[in-house]
PDB file of C-alpha atoms in Angstrom:
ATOM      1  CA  UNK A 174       5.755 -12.337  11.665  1.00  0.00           C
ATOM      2  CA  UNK A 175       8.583 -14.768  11.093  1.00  0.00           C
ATOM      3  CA  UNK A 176       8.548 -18.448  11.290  1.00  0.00           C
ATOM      4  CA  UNK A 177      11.184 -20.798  12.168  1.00  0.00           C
ATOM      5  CA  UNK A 178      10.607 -24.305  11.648  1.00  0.00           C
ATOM      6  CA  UNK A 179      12.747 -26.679  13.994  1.00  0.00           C
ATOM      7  CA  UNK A 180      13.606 -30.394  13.520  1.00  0.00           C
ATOM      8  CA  UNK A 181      14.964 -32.119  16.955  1.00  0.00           C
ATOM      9  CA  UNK A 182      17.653 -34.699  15.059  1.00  0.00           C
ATOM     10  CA  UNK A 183      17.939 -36.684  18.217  1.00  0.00           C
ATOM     11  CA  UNK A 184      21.398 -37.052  20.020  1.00  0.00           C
ATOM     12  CA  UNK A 185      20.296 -33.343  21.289  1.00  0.00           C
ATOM     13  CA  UNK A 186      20.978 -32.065  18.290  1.00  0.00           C
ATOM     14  CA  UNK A 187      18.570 -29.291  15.916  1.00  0.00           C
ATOM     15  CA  UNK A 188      18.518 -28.113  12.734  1.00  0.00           C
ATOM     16  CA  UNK A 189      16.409 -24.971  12.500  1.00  0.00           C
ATOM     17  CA  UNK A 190      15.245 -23.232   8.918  1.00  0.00           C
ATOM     18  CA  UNK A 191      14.635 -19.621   8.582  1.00  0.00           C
ATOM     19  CA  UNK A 192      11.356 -19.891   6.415  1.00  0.00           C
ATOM     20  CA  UNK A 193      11.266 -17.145   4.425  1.00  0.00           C
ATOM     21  CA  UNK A 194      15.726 -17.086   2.915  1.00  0.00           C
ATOM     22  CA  UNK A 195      15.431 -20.782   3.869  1.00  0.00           C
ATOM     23  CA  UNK A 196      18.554 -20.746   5.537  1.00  0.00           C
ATOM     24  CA  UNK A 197      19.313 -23.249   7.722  1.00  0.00           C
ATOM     25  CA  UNK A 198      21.423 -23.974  10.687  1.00  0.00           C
ATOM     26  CA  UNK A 199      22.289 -26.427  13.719  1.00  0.00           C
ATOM     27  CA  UNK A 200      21.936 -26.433  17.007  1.00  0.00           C
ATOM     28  CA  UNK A 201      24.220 -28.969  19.821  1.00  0.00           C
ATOM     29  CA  UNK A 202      23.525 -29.500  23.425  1.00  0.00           C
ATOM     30  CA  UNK A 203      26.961 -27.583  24.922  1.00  0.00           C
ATOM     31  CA  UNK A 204      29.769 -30.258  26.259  1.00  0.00           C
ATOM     32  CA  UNK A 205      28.888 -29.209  29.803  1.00  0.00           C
ATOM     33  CA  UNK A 206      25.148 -30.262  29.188  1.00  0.00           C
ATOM     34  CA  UNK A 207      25.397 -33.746  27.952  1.00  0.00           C
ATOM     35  CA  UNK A 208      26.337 -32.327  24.041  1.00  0.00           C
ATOM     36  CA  UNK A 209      29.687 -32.880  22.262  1.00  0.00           C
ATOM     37  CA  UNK A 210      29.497 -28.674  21.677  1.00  0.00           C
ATOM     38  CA  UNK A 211      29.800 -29.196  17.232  1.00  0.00           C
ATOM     39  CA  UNK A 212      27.525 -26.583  17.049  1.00  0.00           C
ATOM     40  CA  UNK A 213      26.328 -23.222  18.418  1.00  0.00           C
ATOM     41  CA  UNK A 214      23.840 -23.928  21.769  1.00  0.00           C
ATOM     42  CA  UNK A 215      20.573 -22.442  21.891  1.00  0.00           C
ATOM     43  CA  UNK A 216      22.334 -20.449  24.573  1.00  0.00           C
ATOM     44  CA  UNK A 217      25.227 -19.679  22.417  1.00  0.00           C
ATOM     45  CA  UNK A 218      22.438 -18.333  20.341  1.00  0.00           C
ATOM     46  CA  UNK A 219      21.179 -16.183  22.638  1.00  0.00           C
ATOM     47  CA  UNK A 220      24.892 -14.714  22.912  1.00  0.00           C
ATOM     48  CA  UNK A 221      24.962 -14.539  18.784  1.00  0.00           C
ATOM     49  CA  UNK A 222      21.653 -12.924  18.021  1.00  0.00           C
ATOM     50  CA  UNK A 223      22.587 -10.043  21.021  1.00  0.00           C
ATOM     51  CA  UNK A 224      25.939  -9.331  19.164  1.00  0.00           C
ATOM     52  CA  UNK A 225      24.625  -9.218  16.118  1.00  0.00           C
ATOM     53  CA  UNK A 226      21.165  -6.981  16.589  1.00  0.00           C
ATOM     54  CA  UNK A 227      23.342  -4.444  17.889  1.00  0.00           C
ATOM     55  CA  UNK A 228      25.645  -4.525  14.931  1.00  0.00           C
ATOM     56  CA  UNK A 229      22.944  -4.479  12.934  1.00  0.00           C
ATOM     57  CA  UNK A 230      21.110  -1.230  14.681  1.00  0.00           C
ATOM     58  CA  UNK A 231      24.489   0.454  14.810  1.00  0.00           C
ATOM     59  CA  UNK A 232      24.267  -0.068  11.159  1.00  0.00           C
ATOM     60  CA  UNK A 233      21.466   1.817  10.407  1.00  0.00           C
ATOM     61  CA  UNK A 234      21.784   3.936  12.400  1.00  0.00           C
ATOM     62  CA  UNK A 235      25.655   4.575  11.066  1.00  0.00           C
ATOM     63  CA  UNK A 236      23.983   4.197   6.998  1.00  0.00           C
ATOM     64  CA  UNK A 237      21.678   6.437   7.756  1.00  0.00           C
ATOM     65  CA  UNK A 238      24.453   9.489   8.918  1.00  0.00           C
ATOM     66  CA  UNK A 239      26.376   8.376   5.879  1.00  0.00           C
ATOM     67  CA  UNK A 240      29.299   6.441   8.449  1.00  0.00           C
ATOM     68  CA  UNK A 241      31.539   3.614   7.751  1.00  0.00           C
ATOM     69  CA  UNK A 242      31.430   0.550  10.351  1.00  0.00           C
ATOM     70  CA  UNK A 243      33.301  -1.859   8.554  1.00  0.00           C
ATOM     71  CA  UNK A 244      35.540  -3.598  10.241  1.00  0.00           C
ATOM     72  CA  UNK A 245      33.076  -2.789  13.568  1.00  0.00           C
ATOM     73  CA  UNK A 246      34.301  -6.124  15.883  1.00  0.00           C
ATOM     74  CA  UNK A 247      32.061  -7.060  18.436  1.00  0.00           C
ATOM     75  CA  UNK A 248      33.211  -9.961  21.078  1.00  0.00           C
ATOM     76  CA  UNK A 249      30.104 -11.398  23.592  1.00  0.00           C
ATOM     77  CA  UNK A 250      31.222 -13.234  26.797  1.00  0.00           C
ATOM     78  CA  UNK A 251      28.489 -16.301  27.642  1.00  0.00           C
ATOM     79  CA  UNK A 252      28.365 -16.991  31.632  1.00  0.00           C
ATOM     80  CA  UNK A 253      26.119 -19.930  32.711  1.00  0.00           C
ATOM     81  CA  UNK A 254      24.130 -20.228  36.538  1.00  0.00           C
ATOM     82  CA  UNK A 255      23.542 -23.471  37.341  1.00  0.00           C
ATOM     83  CA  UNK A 256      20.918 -22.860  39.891  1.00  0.00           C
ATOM     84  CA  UNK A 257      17.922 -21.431  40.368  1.00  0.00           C
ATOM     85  CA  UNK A 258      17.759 -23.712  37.294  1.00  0.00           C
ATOM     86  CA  UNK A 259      20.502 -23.651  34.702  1.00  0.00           C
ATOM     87  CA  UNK A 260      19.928 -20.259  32.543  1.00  0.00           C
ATOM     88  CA  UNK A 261      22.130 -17.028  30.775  1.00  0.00           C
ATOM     89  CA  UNK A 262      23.585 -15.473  33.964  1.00  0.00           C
ATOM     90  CA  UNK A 263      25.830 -12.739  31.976  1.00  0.00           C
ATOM     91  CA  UNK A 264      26.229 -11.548  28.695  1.00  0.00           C
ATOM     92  CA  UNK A 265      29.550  -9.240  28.364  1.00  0.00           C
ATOM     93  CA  UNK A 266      29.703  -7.555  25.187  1.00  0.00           C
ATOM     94  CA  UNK A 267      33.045  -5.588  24.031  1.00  0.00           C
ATOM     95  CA  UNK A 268      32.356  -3.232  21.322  1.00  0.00           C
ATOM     96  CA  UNK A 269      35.725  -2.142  18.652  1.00  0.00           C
ATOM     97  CA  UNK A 270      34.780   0.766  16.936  1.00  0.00           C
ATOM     98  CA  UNK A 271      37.160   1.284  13.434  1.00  0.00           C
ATOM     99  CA  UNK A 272      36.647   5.222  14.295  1.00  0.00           C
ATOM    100  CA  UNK A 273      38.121   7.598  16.447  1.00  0.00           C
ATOM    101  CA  UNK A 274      36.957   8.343  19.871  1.00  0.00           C
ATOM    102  CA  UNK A 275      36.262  12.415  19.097  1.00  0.00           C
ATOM    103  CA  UNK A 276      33.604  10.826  16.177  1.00  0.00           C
ATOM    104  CA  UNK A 277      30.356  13.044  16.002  1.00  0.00           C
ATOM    105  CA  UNK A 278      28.574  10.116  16.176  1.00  0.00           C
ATOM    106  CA  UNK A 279      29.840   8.584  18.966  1.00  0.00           C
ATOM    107  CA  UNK A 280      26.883   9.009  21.693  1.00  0.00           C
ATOM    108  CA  UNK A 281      24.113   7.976  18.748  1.00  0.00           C
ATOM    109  CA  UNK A 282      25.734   4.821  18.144  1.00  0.00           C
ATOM    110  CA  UNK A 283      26.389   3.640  21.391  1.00  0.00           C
ATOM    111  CA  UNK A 284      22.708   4.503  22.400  1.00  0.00           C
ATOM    112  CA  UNK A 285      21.787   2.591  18.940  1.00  0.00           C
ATOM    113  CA  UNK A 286      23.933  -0.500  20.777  1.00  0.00           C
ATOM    114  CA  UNK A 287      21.943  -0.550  23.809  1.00  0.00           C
ATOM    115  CA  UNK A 288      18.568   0.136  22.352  1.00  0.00           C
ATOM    116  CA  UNK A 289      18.723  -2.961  20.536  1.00  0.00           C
ATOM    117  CA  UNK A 290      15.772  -5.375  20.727  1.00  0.00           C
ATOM    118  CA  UNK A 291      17.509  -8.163  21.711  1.00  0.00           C
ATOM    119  CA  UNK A 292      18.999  -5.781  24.114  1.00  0.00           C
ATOM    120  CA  UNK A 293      15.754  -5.167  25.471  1.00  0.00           C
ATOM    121  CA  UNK A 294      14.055  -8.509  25.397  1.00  0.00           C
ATOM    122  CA  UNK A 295      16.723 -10.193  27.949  1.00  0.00           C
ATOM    123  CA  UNK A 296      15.613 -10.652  31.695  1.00  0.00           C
ATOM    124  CA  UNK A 297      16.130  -8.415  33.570  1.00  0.00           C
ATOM    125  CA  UNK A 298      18.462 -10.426  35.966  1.00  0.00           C
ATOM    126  CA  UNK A 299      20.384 -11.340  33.209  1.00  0.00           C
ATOM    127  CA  UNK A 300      23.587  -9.227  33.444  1.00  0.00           C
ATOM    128  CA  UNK A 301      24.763  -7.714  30.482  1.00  0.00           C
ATOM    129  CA  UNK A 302      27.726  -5.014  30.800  1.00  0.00           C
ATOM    130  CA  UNK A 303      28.658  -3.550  27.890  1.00  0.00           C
ATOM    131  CA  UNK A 304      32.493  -1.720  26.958  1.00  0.00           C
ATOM    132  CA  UNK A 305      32.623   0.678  24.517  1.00  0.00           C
ATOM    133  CA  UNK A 306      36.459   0.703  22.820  1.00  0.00           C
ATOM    134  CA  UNK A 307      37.480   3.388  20.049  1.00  0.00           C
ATOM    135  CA  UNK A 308      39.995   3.601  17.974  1.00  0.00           C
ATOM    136  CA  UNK A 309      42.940   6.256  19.166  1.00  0.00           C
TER     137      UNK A 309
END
């Protein structure tokens, strides 16, 4: 268990603190939701901690076969719905790989991408299309 303690700041702005490194960061209503946008959204989040998890599953999944991902660049799209109620409509996530395309690996780490737990803790209705691009 994790906690995350919160402070609202007021002018829709949060800063949040990851308890146990104690590492902190800021939260700003968007521009298109009342915000002036100076920091990530709690949407923009959302977007972030997707990205990220699968990096970080392709990871170990690549440290434990002994592969190199540095220089692995991954690029998440954000699309709002405004209605039912305003909400994550579409996450697209493109995927560089620094290796070749023939890499025995290949199939492992793209299921490691998908199987992430952010991956898997998303609504179902949100959309979330992924692209796979290897190096030539």
């Amino acid at each position: 268990m994790i906690r995350i303690d919160i402070k609202y700041q007021g002018d829709l702005r949060c800063e949040a603190v990851h308890v146990p490194s104690q590492s902190h960061l800021h939260t700003d209503a968007p521009t298109d939701n009342h915000g002036r946008g100076e920091a990530f959204s709690p949407t923009d989040l959302v977007a972030t901690a997707l990205g990220t998890c699968m990096a970080t599953v392709m990871g170990i999944v690549a440290r434990n076969h002994s592969v190199d991902l540095r220089g692995l660049e991954i690029q998440v799209t954000k699309e709002m719905a405004a209605l039912p109620v305003r909400r994550i409509s579409r996450l697209s996530t493109r995927i560089v790989f620094p290796l070749p395309a023939e890499h025995p690996h290949r199939a492992l780490l793209e299921k490691a991408a998908l199987s992430c737990p952010v991956h898997a803790s998303l609504h179902p209705e949100v959309e979330k299309p992924v692209e796979f691009i290897w190096a030539t």
